[in-house]
């Protein structure tokens, strides 16, 4: 018997830091070279779609080269060997969870290798450039693709599924997220309200402090694989009795 039946793992920019990706508030961050108002709002996209496409096409060229780290891989290990439903809810637009072989991934802020047709909703998955020249294969209209990245002022993706997961999970794990970006920063409170155990992995305790039962301080690539090992050992020990 495993201790948990339904695990939700929320991840943020911090889980990708050890893969060499700057976090959001990092001075050197890829986001910080541009003003958010120019590249990550729906108004900016309406004003100058070419500029916004260029920005995400460039980011795509960087992100395709990046490799998952020990924390991403530990999630795969857990999913393969722990007898529970394990879902990954990520704010990251990189696809390091996919590259690590994780399953049941919910990209609430979208993902870099996708574009969505604003005319018909068709989602195109590609690592190639997307431009205003592109024609949608489904509705045959040109110039309607938008990067499938949730811009400020837009609704998050998959929230119904995520909400249901948060209400039914018995373990909520947060890895490398600052706890300041809404609504992901409220997830721990929902999970706690529905009686889940709650654990945070971060370099420091975050603003959501009181809703977590446990804080594991340190680099996720070191702390999280250890935690996974412990969980798997615990399950094995129970099975051996
Ligand atoms: P954030 O930058 O606000 O916070 C990152 C958190 O990770 C911080 O609390 C920091 O202490 C912690 N952290 C840094 N290195 C760590 C490590 N090695 N181990 C454990 N924790 C570590 O990030 P956020 O909360 O995800 O919010 C930023 C927003 O920016 C998100 O919405 C996300 O979509 C976007 N973003 C995405 C990426 C990406 O796709 N990789 C990168 C930057 C920003
Ligand atoms: Zn279309």
XYZ file of N, CA and C and ligand atoms in Angstrom:
768
model
N 0.839 -1.200 0.000
C 0.000 0.000 0.000
C 0.874 1.250 0.000
N 0.538 2.163 -0.900
C 1.284 3.421 -0.921
C 0.585 4.419 -0.006
N 1.369 5.359 0.501
C 0.805 6.371 1.396
C -0.147 7.302 0.650
N 0.165 7.582 -0.628
C -0.640 8.546 -1.391
C -1.253 7.893 -2.632
N -2.437 8.373 -2.997
C -3.119 7.856 -4.193
C -3.129 8.836 -5.344
N -2.992 10.110 -5.002
C -3.207 11.145 -6.002
C -2.265 12.313 -5.719
N -1.236 12.411 -6.514
C -0.188 13.413 -6.249
C -0.218 14.483 -7.332
N -0.173 15.741 -6.905
C -0.045 16.850 -7.862
C 1.290 17.538 -7.618
N 2.051 17.686 -8.695
C 3.347 18.379 -8.608
C 3.241 19.669 -9.406
N 3.329 20.798 -8.705
C 3.303 22.108 -9.371
C 4.741 22.574 -9.568
N 5.067 22.978 -10.787
C 6.441 23.452 -11.002
C 6.456 24.869 -11.569
N 7.566 25.568 -11.262
C 7.774 26.911 -11.787
C 9.189 27.033 -12.324
N 9.564 28.230 -12.672
C 10.848 28.473 -13.328
C 12.038 27.867 -12.565
N 11.925 27.773 -11.235
C 13.034 27.258 -10.416
C 13.422 25.823 -10.745
N 12.476 25.006 -11.203
C 12.845 23.610 -11.510
C 13.743 23.559 -12.749
N 13.663 24.574 -13.593
C 14.476 24.579 -14.811
C 15.790 25.344 -14.633
N 15.981 25.945 -13.468
C 17.183 26.765 -13.239
C 18.462 25.939 -13.421
N 18.455 24.700 -12.906
C 19.656 23.868 -13.014
C 19.857 23.295 -14.419
N 18.912 23.551 -15.301
C 19.121 23.226 -16.722
C 19.710 24.428 -17.443
N 19.970 25.483 -16.682
C 20.601 26.665 -17.261
C 19.624 27.747 -17.687
N 18.344 27.584 -17.338
C 17.371 28.613 -17.711
C 17.197 29.603 -16.570
N 17.255 30.865 -16.916
C 17.096 31.891 -15.896
C 15.663 31.909 -15.409
N 15.470 32.176 -14.119
C 14.103 32.290 -13.603
C 13.557 33.677 -13.963
N 12.297 33.872 -13.671
C 11.582 35.054 -14.147
C 12.196 36.341 -13.628
N 12.518 36.340 -12.334
C 12.999 37.587 -11.732
C 14.525 37.708 -11.747
N 15.129 36.830 -12.477
C 16.568 36.836 -12.652
C 16.965 37.999 -13.565
N 17.982 38.759 -13.155
C 18.432 39.912 -13.954
C 18.757 39.530 -15.405
N 19.364 38.356 -15.554
C 19.809 37.929 -16.881
C 18.704 37.204 -17.659
N 17.542 37.100 -17.052
C 16.458 36.305 -17.626
C 16.087 36.721 -19.039
N 15.714 35.709 -19.835
C 15.376 36.000 -21.233
C 14.180 36.948 -21.318
N 13.324 36.859 -20.279
C 12.143 37.720 -20.289
C 12.533 39.166 -19.996
N 13.620 39.337 -19.262
C 13.942 40.678 -18.785
C 14.653 41.553 -19.807
N 15.050 40.957 -20.924
C 15.685 41.771 -21.962
C 14.627 42.572 -22.711
N 13.386 42.194 -22.541
C 12.274 42.888 -23.206
C 11.275 43.319 -22.152
N 10.504 44.332 -22.473
C 9.450 44.740 -21.552
C 8.257 43.802 -21.747
N 7.689 43.361 -20.622
C 6.538 42.465 -20.666
C 5.432 43.046 -21.548
N 5.272 44.386 -21.460
C 4.197 45.056 -22.218
C 4.404 44.936 -23.732
N 5.653 44.669 -24.155
C 5.925 44.585 -25.596
C 5.796 43.177 -26.153
N 5.926 42.179 -25.292
C 5.975 40.803 -25.817
C 4.992 39.826 -25.172
N 4.369 40.212 -24.087
C 3.542 39.224 -23.388
C 2.157 39.751 -23.016
N 1.650 40.653 -23.824
C 0.257 41.076 -23.620
C -0.480 40.922 -24.947
N -1.763 40.742 -24.853
C -2.561 40.539 -26.055
C -2.623 41.839 -26.875
N -2.508 42.972 -26.177
C -2.507 44.268 -26.877
C -1.243 44.409 -27.725
N -0.109 43.989 -27.157
C 1.154 44.068 -27.896
C 1.076 43.195 -29.140
N 0.479 42.025 -28.971
C 0.378 41.104 -30.106
C -0.530 41.681 -31.192
N -1.618 42.326 -30.779
C -2.527 42.929 -31.757
C -1.829 44.082 -32.493
N -1.002 44.836 -31.772
C -0.289 45.995 -32.335
C 0.792 45.577 -33.310
N 1.568 44.582 -32.880
C 2.753 44.236 -33.663
C 3.022 42.729 -33.611
N 2.204 41.946 -34.314
C 2.350 40.489 -34.216
C 3.704 39.978 -34.693
N 4.285 40.632 -35.711
C 5.593 40.182 -36.227
C 6.647 40.230 -35.111
N 6.652 41.322 -34.368
C 7.637 41.514 -33.300
C 7.482 40.430 -32.228
N 6.229 40.157 -31.862
C 5.966 39.175 -30.810
C 6.337 37.764 -31.302
N 5.983 37.455 -32.562
C 6.389 36.154 -33.119
C 7.907 36.016 -33.105
N 8.608 37.066 -33.518
C 10.080 37.027 -33.536
C 10.627 36.678 -32.155
N 10.077 37.322 -31.146
C 10.533 37.101 -29.770
C 10.405 35.623 -29.386
N 9.224 35.045 -29.661
C 9.030 33.645 -29.267
C 9.765 32.674 -30.200
N 9.947 33.053 -31.461
C 10.751 32.209 -32.360
C 12.198 32.138 -31.869
N 12.708 33.277 -31.380
C 14.069 33.306 -30.832
C 14.154 32.452 -29.569
N 13.160 32.605 -28.705
C 13.152 31.849 -27.453
C 13.114 30.340 -27.742
N 12.358 29.986 -28.775
C 12.246 28.594 -29.189
C 13.619 28.026 -29.558
N 14.407 28.832 -30.269
C 15.745 28.379 -30.687
C 16.625 28.098 -29.472
N 16.457 28.881 -28.405
C 17.214 28.626 -27.172
C 16.669 27.394 -26.453
N 15.361 27.315 -26.361
C 14.764 26.274 -25.513
C 14.869 24.873 -26.109
N 14.949 24.782 -27.432
C 15.042 23.452 -28.041
C 16.339 22.746 -27.614
N 17.356 23.551 -27.268
C 18.665 22.976 -26.938
C 18.792 22.546 -25.473
N 17.876 22.987 -24.648
C 18.026 22.784 -23.203
C 17.614 21.362 -22.786
N 18.350 20.824 -21.826
C 18.089 19.446 -21.378
C 17.473 19.430 -19.974
N 16.631 18.445 -19.710
C 16.065 18.329 -18.352
C 17.149 18.019 -17.328
N 16.875 18.309 -16.069
C 17.851 18.011 -15.015
C 17.311 16.943 -14.059
N 18.064 16.699 -13.001
C 17.728 15.588 -12.088
C 16.329 15.718 -11.481
N 15.854 16.932 -11.305
C 14.508 17.103 -10.711
C 13.418 16.648 -11.683
N 13.561 17.041 -12.967
C 12.582 16.590 -13.965
C 12.619 15.057 -14.074
N 13.827 14.514 -14.080
C 13.970 13.059 -14.259
C 13.412 12.291 -13.063
N 13.518 12.906 -11.875
C 12.989 12.243 -10.671
C 11.464 12.124 -10.745
N 10.820 13.057 -11.426
C 9.357 12.955 -11.593
C 9.022 11.717 -12.427
N 9.796 11.482 -13.480
C 9.583 10.281 -14.310
C 9.763 9.023 -13.466
N 10.804 9.037 -12.665
C 11.110 7.903 -11.779
C 9.913 7.624 -10.854
N 9.376 8.692 -10.285
C 8.230 8.561 -9.389
C 7.011 8.038 -10.152
N 6.767 8.607 -11.331
C 5.591 8.183 -12.112
C 5.694 6.724 -12.527
N 6.909 6.276 -12.793
C 7.081 4.885 -13.239
C 6.948 3.896 -12.095
N 7.364 4.310 -10.888
C 7.519 3.333 -9.817
C 6.600 3.502 -8.621
N 5.870 4.588 -8.551
C 4.997 4.798 -7.398
C 3.549 4.564 -7.811
N 2.832 3.713 -7.083
C 1.494 3.320 -7.526
C 0.408 4.351 -7.196
N 0.514 5.526 -7.804
C -0.501 6.568 -7.599
C -0.700 7.298 -8.905
N -1.794 8.056 -8.963
C -1.981 8.960 -10.098
C -1.098 10.180 -9.810
N -0.203 10.498 -10.730
C 0.733 11.609 -10.484
C 0.657 12.595 -11.642
N 0.226 13.811 -11.348
C 0.051 14.824 -12.392
C 1.059 15.951 -12.196
N 1.477 16.524 -13.312
C 2.425 17.643 -13.284
C 1.714 18.883 -13.815
N 1.626 19.895 -12.991
C 1.022 21.161 -13.419
C 2.165 22.159 -13.493
N 2.435 22.662 -14.687
C 3.606 23.525 -14.797
C 3.267 24.918 -15.317
N 3.999 25.894 -14.761
C 3.899 27.270 -15.255
C 4.957 27.509 -16.322
N 5.818 26.517 -16.515
C 6.926 26.708 -17.450
C 6.488 26.471 -18.887
N 7.005 27.301 -19.762
C 6.687 27.134 -21.179
C 7.759 26.305 -21.885
N 8.888 26.067 -21.194
C 9.878 25.143 -21.756
C 9.204 23.765 -21.765
N 9.785 22.810 -22.431
C 9.129 21.494 -22.489
C 10.024 20.442 -21.823
N 10.668 20.860 -20.740
C 11.618 19.954 -20.087
C 10.921 18.779 -19.401
N 9.687 18.965 -18.985
C 8.955 17.816 -18.419
C 8.749 16.745 -19.488
N 8.372 17.173 -20.690
C 8.190 16.227 -21.794
C 9.520 15.562 -22.138
N 10.570 16.386 -22.223
C 11.882 15.832 -22.596
C 12.368 14.807 -21.580
N 11.963 14.983 -20.311
C 12.382 14.046 -19.262
C 11.513 12.791 -19.245
N 10.449 12.780 -20.051
C 9.576 11.603 -20.084
C 8.437 11.642 -19.082
N 8.182 12.811 -18.484
C 7.032 12.929 -17.569
C 5.733 12.706 -18.345
N 4.708 12.287 -17.621
C 3.374 12.139 -18.233
C 2.351 12.967 -17.473
N 1.142 13.052 -17.998
C 0.047 13.824 -17.356
C 0.490 15.254 -17.043
N 0.947 15.941 -18.080
C 1.477 17.305 -17.887
C 0.419 18.328 -18.296
N 0.198 19.294 -17.436
C -0.748 20.380 -17.731
C 0.035 21.682 -17.817
N 0.102 22.260 -19.016
C 0.842 23.517 -19.210
C -0.110 24.694 -19.022
N -0.236 25.178 -17.810
C -1.244 26.229 -17.575
C -0.876 27.577 -18.197
N 0.416 27.792 -18.482
C 0.837 29.033 -19.153
C 1.182 28.804 -20.625
N 0.821 27.638 -21.137
C 1.112 27.336 -22.535
C 2.496 26.733 -22.703
N 2.885 26.510 -23.954
C 4.207 25.928 -24.190
C 4.811 26.499 -25.461
N 6.135 26.608 -25.424
C 6.863 27.346 -26.456
C 6.741 26.720 -27.842
N 6.594 25.395 -27.909
C 6.573 24.726 -29.222
C 5.160 24.593 -29.785
N 4.274 25.497 -29.376
C 2.920 25.470 -29.935
C 2.456 26.867 -30.341
N 1.553 26.890 -31.340
C 0.848 28.119 -31.703
C -0.622 27.755 -31.820
N -1.486 28.720 -31.533
C -2.923 28.433 -31.600
C -3.568 29.383 -32.602
N -4.465 28.833 -33.439
C -5.169 29.656 -34.419
C -6.297 30.405 -33.711
N -6.245 31.728 -33.766
C -7.257 32.534 -33.066
C -8.610 32.478 -33.778
N -8.600 31.959 -35.014
C -9.857 31.846 -35.750
C -10.623 30.585 -35.395
N -9.917 29.449 -35.293
C -10.634 28.182 -35.107
C -10.141 27.362 -33.912
N -9.100 27.806 -33.237
C -8.638 27.082 -32.050
C -7.675 25.944 -32.342
N -7.382 25.727 -33.626
C -6.443 24.667 -33.991
C -5.078 24.912 -33.327
N -4.533 23.873 -32.692
C -3.216 24.014 -32.057
C -2.164 23.342 -32.932
N -1.156 24.119 -33.279
C -0.069 23.640 -34.125
C 1.142 23.404 -33.223
N 1.713 22.198 -33.295
C 2.917 21.930 -32.509
C 4.109 21.934 -33.444
N 5.034 22.839 -33.201
C 6.196 22.954 -34.093
C 7.371 23.652 -33.414
N 8.580 23.196 -33.785
C 9.784 23.900 -33.315
C 10.276 24.862 -34.390
N 9.576 24.916 -35.507
C 9.946 25.886 -36.549
C 9.379 27.258 -36.206
N 9.847 28.278 -36.939
C 9.315 29.623 -36.745
C 7.831 29.656 -37.093
N 7.086 30.460 -36.375
C 5.686 30.732 -36.717
C 5.607 32.219 -37.050
N 4.932 32.554 -38.158
C 4.871 33.955 -38.593
C 3.448 34.335 -38.996
N 3.277 35.589 -39.353
C 1.955 36.056 -39.809
C 1.651 35.564 -41.232
N 2.650 34.953 -41.864
C 2.443 34.389 -43.212
C 1.736 33.031 -43.155
N 1.834 32.370 -41.995
C 1.341 30.983 -41.911
C -0.171 30.890 -42.087
N -0.570 29.840 -42.802
C -1.992 29.578 -43.048
C -2.405 28.390 -42.182
N -3.523 28.503 -41.516
C -4.025 27.418 -40.659
C -4.494 26.266 -41.541
N -4.035 25.060 -41.215
C -4.406 23.871 -41.993
C -5.864 23.494 -41.792
N -6.448 23.954 -40.702
C -7.829 23.556 -40.394
C -8.859 24.512 -40.993
N -8.661 25.835 -40.825
C -9.672 26.785 -41.327
C -9.186 27.534 -42.566
N -7.926 27.310 -42.923
C -7.327 27.882 -44.139
C -7.236 29.405 -44.130
N -7.281 29.998 -42.936
C -7.130 31.456 -42.845
C -5.666 31.773 -42.525
N -5.175 32.838 -43.132
C -3.768 33.221 -42.933
C -3.644 34.248 -41.806
N -2.494 34.179 -41.113
C -2.141 35.244 -40.176
C -2.888 35.221 -38.853
N -3.448 34.055 -38.496
C -4.222 34.009 -37.250
C -3.509 33.256 -36.123
N -2.307 32.765 -36.395
C -1.611 32.040 -35.330
C -1.042 32.997 -34.288
N -1.218 32.587 -33.046
C -0.649 33.313 -31.903
C 0.210 32.291 -31.160
N 1.364 32.685 -30.615
C 2.118 31.710 -29.817
C 1.187 31.142 -28.736
N 1.258 29.844 -28.489
C 0.371 29.277 -27.458
C 0.979 29.489 -26.072
N 1.164 30.756 -25.776
C 1.717 31.217 -24.510
C 0.614 32.090 -23.912
N 0.326 31.872 -22.637
C -0.732 32.679 -22.020
C -0.178 34.073 -21.738
N -0.738 35.058 -22.398
C -0.309 36.438 -22.203
C -1.017 37.029 -20.986
N -0.448 38.099 -20.470
C -1.102 38.786 -19.360
C -2.492 39.221 -19.818
N -3.471 38.994 -18.977
C -4.840 39.361 -19.322
C -5.602 38.216 -19.981
N -4.946 37.091 -20.247
C -5.645 35.946 -20.834
C -5.929 34.898 -19.759
N -6.910 34.041 -20.043
C -7.195 32.951 -19.113
C -6.118 31.878 -19.193
N -5.887 31.243 -18.044
C -4.940 30.130 -18.046
C -5.574 28.919 -18.739
N -4.713 27.988 -19.132
C -5.189 26.783 -19.821
C -5.452 25.658 -18.813
N -6.332 24.774 -19.181
C -6.618 23.526 -18.424
C -7.073 23.754 -16.976
N -7.635 24.901 -16.655
C -7.914 25.172 -15.248
C -9.002 24.279 -14.645
N -9.960 23.835 -15.459
C -10.992 22.944 -14.903
C -10.379 21.637 -14.435
N -9.517 21.080 -15.297
C -8.853 19.817 -14.937
C -7.974 20.022 -13.703
N -7.243 21.134 -13.696
C -6.314 21.387 -12.586
C -7.092 21.572 -11.288
N -8.182 22.280 -11.343
C -8.988 22.504 -10.151
C -9.476 21.164 -9.582
N -9.927 20.282 -10.470
C -10.398 18.966 -10.017
C -9.250 18.176 -9.383
N -8.074 18.282 -9.974
C -6.909 17.573 -9.425
C -6.561 18.097 -8.023
N -6.628 19.413 -7.861
C -6.268 20.006 -6.567
C -7.245 19.591 -5.472
N -8.505 19.423 -5.844
C -9.518 19.045 -4.859
C -9.401 17.586 -4.461
N -8.799 16.775 -5.320
C -8.773 15.347 -5.015
C -7.385 14.824 -4.652
N -6.374 15.680 -4.677
C -5.032 15.140 -4.395
C -4.836 14.944 -2.891
N -3.988 13.973 -2.536
C -3.650 13.806 -1.121
C -2.205 14.216 -0.832
N -1.451 14.505 -1.895
C -0.126 15.122 -1.710
C 0.044 16.203 -2.768
N 0.365 17.395 -2.302
C 0.638 18.514 -3.215
C 2.097 18.917 -3.028
N 2.828 18.898 -4.133
C 4.258 19.230 -4.093
C 4.476 20.459 -4.964
N 5.196 21.429 -4.447
C 5.505 22.613 -5.239
C 7.020 22.679 -5.419
N 7.466 22.832 -6.647
C 8.920 22.871 -6.896
C 9.286 24.132 -7.667
N 10.118 24.989 -7.049
C 10.712 26.120 -7.773
C 9.737 27.145 -8.302
N 8.759 27.492 -7.494
C 7.883 28.592 -7.911
C 7.801 29.605 -6.774
N 7.785 30.884 -7.152
C 7.976 31.932 -6.151
C 6.747 32.183 -5.276
N 5.604 31.676 -5.691
C 4.411 31.899 -4.878
C 3.858 33.302 -5.004
N 4.268 34.034 -6.031
C 3.708 35.377 -6.220
C 2.858 35.485 -7.479
N 2.966 34.503 -8.383
C 2.214 34.610 -9.632
C 0.838 33.947 -9.466
N -0.212 34.743 -9.597
C -1.586 34.259 -9.484
C -1.974 33.527 -10.772
N -2.774 32.486 -10.743
C -3.381 31.851 -9.577
C -2.602 30.656 -9.049
N -1.441 30.340 -9.655
C -0.704 29.150 -9.202
C -0.357 29.270 -7.718
N -0.197 30.514 -7.251
C 0.155 30.689 -5.838
C -1.007 30.372 -4.896
N -2.198 30.136 -5.428
C -3.339 29.778 -4.562
C -3.548 28.260 -4.516
N -2.858 27.526 -5.375
C -3.112 26.079 -5.484
C -2.865 25.347 -4.164
N -1.805 25.750 -3.472
C -1.468 25.053 -2.230
C -2.591 25.208 -1.202
N -3.226 26.374 -1.193
C -4.307 26.593 -0.223
C -5.518 25.721 -0.558
N -5.814 25.573 -1.846
C -6.929 24.695 -2.244
C -6.624 23.264 -1.816
N -5.417 22.802 -2.145
C -5.040 21.423 -1.802
C -5.111 21.210 -0.289
N -4.633 22.176 0.473
C -4.640 22.077 1.943
C -6.075 22.043 2.464
N -6.905 22.881 1.885
C -8.316 22.944 2.282
C -8.981 21.572 2.130
N -8.565 20.850 1.061
C -9.110 19.509 0.829
C -8.236 18.420 1.459
N -7.438 18.845 2.466
C -6.695 17.911 3.337
C -5.479 17.217 2.748
N -4.899 17.767 1.714
C -3.672 17.157 1.186
C -2.486 17.501 2.089
N -1.490 16.615 2.099
C -0.186 16.993 2.661
C 0.442 17.935 1.650
N 1.190 18.920 2.131
C 1.745 19.923 1.208
C 3.229 20.128 1.484
N 4.031 20.029 0.446
C 5.492 20.157 0.607
C 6.049 21.094 -0.450
N 6.946 21.954 -0.030
C 7.567 22.881 -0.976
C 9.069 22.616 -1.100
N 9.534 22.626 -2.339
C 10.977 22.527 -2.622
C 11.400 23.843 -3.250
N 12.278 24.570 -2.582
C 12.701 25.875 -3.097
C 14.034 26.236 -2.447
N 14.694 27.228 -3.007
C 15.947 27.707 -2.406
C 15.660 28.383 -1.070
N 14.416 28.890 -0.954
C 14.025 29.551 0.299
C 12.514 29.374 0.483
N 12.046 29.533 1.716
C 10.594 29.454 1.949
C 9.932 30.636 1.244
N 8.786 30.386 0.601
C 8.168 31.449 -0.188
C 7.017 32.111 0.570
N 6.372 33.040 -0.087
C 5.311 33.829 0.524
C 4.133 32.979 0.996
N 3.995 31.791 0.450
C 2.869 30.921 0.805
C 3.132 30.070 2.040
N 4.214 30.411 2.704
C 4.703 29.717 3.876
C 3.719 28.895 4.702
N 2.660 29.544 5.169
C 1.769 28.918 6.159
C 0.956 27.750 5.589
N 0.778 27.692 4.272
C -0.050 26.620 3.716
C 0.756 25.338 3.470
N 2.063 25.420 3.617
C 2.888 24.226 3.426
C 3.175 23.546 4.761
N 3.039 22.212 4.788
C 3.382 21.460 5.992
C 4.892 21.389 6.158
N 5.568 21.366 5.019
C 7.012 21.119 5.058
C 7.705 21.939 3.999
N 8.876 22.472 4.321
C 9.701 23.175 3.332
C 10.997 22.409 3.202
N 11.377 22.097 2.000
C 12.678 21.483 1.789
C 13.513 22.520 1.064
N 14.501 23.031 1.758
C 15.284 24.148 1.232
C 16.526 23.615 0.517
N 16.747 24.092 -0.682
C 17.937 23.670 -1.426
C 17.627 23.622 -2.903
N 18.616 23.168 -3.670
C 18.423 23.073 -5.114
C 17.529 21.875 -5.426
N 16.515 22.105 -6.243
C 15.549 21.043 -6.539
C 16.219 19.808 -7.143
N 17.265 20.015 -7.927
C 17.962 18.896 -8.575
C 18.642 17.989 -7.562
N 18.844 18.510 -6.345
C 19.443 17.686 -5.293
C 18.388 17.191 -4.311
N 17.495 18.089 -3.905
C 16.532 17.733 -2.853
C 15.390 16.847 -3.356
N 14.891 17.126 -4.551
C 13.704 16.387 -4.993
C 13.986 14.912 -5.312
N 15.103 14.592 -5.995
C 15.393 13.166 -6.220
C 15.527 12.390 -4.900
N 16.065 13.044 -3.860
C 16.186 12.380 -2.548
C 14.805 12.070 -1.984
N 13.925 13.024 -2.116
C 12.548 12.855 -1.625
C 11.863 11.697 -2.353
N 12.068 11.642 -3.671
C 11.464 10.566 -4.475
C 11.995 9.215 -4.007
N 13.288 9.165 -3.773
C 13.903 7.922 -3.294
C 13.268 7.487 -1.968
N 13.088 8.450 -1.064
C 12.485 8.146 0.240
C 11.054 7.617 0.091
N 10.290 8.273 -0.774
C 8.896 7.834 -0.991
C 8.864 6.406 -1.519
N 9.763 6.119 -2.466
C 9.791 4.781 -3.068
C 10.245 3.741 -2.036
N 11.204 4.107 -1.189
C 11.688 3.205 -0.136
C 10.568 2.883 0.843
N 9.845 3.927 1.230
C 8.739 3.791 2.182
C 7.713 2.789 1.664
N 7.383 2.928 0.372
C 6.376 2.059 -0.244
C 6.878 0.627 -0.265
N 8.171 0.486 -0.581
C 8.764 -0.844 -0.661
C 8.773 -1.480 0.725
N 9.113 -0.687 1.733
C 9.174 -1.206 3.104
C 7.799 -1.709 3.540
N 6.755 -0.967 3.202
C 5.396 -1.375 3.565
C 5.034 -2.676 2.833
N 5.430 -2.758 1.550
C 5.113 -3.954 0.753
C 5.822 -5.187 1.305
N 7.003 -4.988 1.904
C 7.799 -6.109 2.416
C 7.259 -6.679 3.730
N 6.433 -5.899 4.441
C 5.953 -6.342 5.750
C 4.967 -7.515 5.592
P 9.856 32.828 -10.430
O 11.069 33.223 -11.207
O 8.934 33.887 -9.955
O 10.364 32.023 -9.143
C 11.297 30.988 -9.240
C 11.403 30.334 -7.873
O 12.289 29.236 -7.994
C 11.961 31.267 -6.791
O 11.136 31.156 -5.642
C 13.372 30.701 -6.516
O 13.732 30.812 -5.160
C 13.195 29.246 -6.918
N 14.414 28.584 -7.407
C 15.394 29.101 -8.199
N 16.322 28.168 -8.458
C 15.930 27.036 -7.830
C 16.474 25.728 -7.714
N 17.624 25.371 -8.313
N 15.793 24.814 -6.975
C 14.616 25.139 -6.352
N 14.063 26.361 -6.417
C 14.713 27.293 -7.148
O 9.104 31.716 -11.269
P 7.581 31.274 -11.305
O 7.030 31.218 -9.924
O 7.559 30.063 -12.135
O 6.848 32.452 -12.080
C 7.440 33.037 -13.216
C 6.621 33.037 -14.493
O 7.514 33.159 -15.610
C 5.896 31.771 -14.731
O 4.617 32.158 -15.019
C 6.517 31.102 -15.959
O 5.502 30.852 -16.931
C 7.426 32.111 -16.551
N 8.797 31.580 -16.811
C 8.980 30.353 -17.391
C 10.275 29.844 -17.557
C 10.462 28.482 -18.208
O 9.620 28.042 -18.977
N 11.552 27.765 -17.874
C 11.380 30.580 -17.162
C 11.159 31.845 -16.586
C 9.861 32.318 -16.411
Zn -7.660 27.967 -37.942
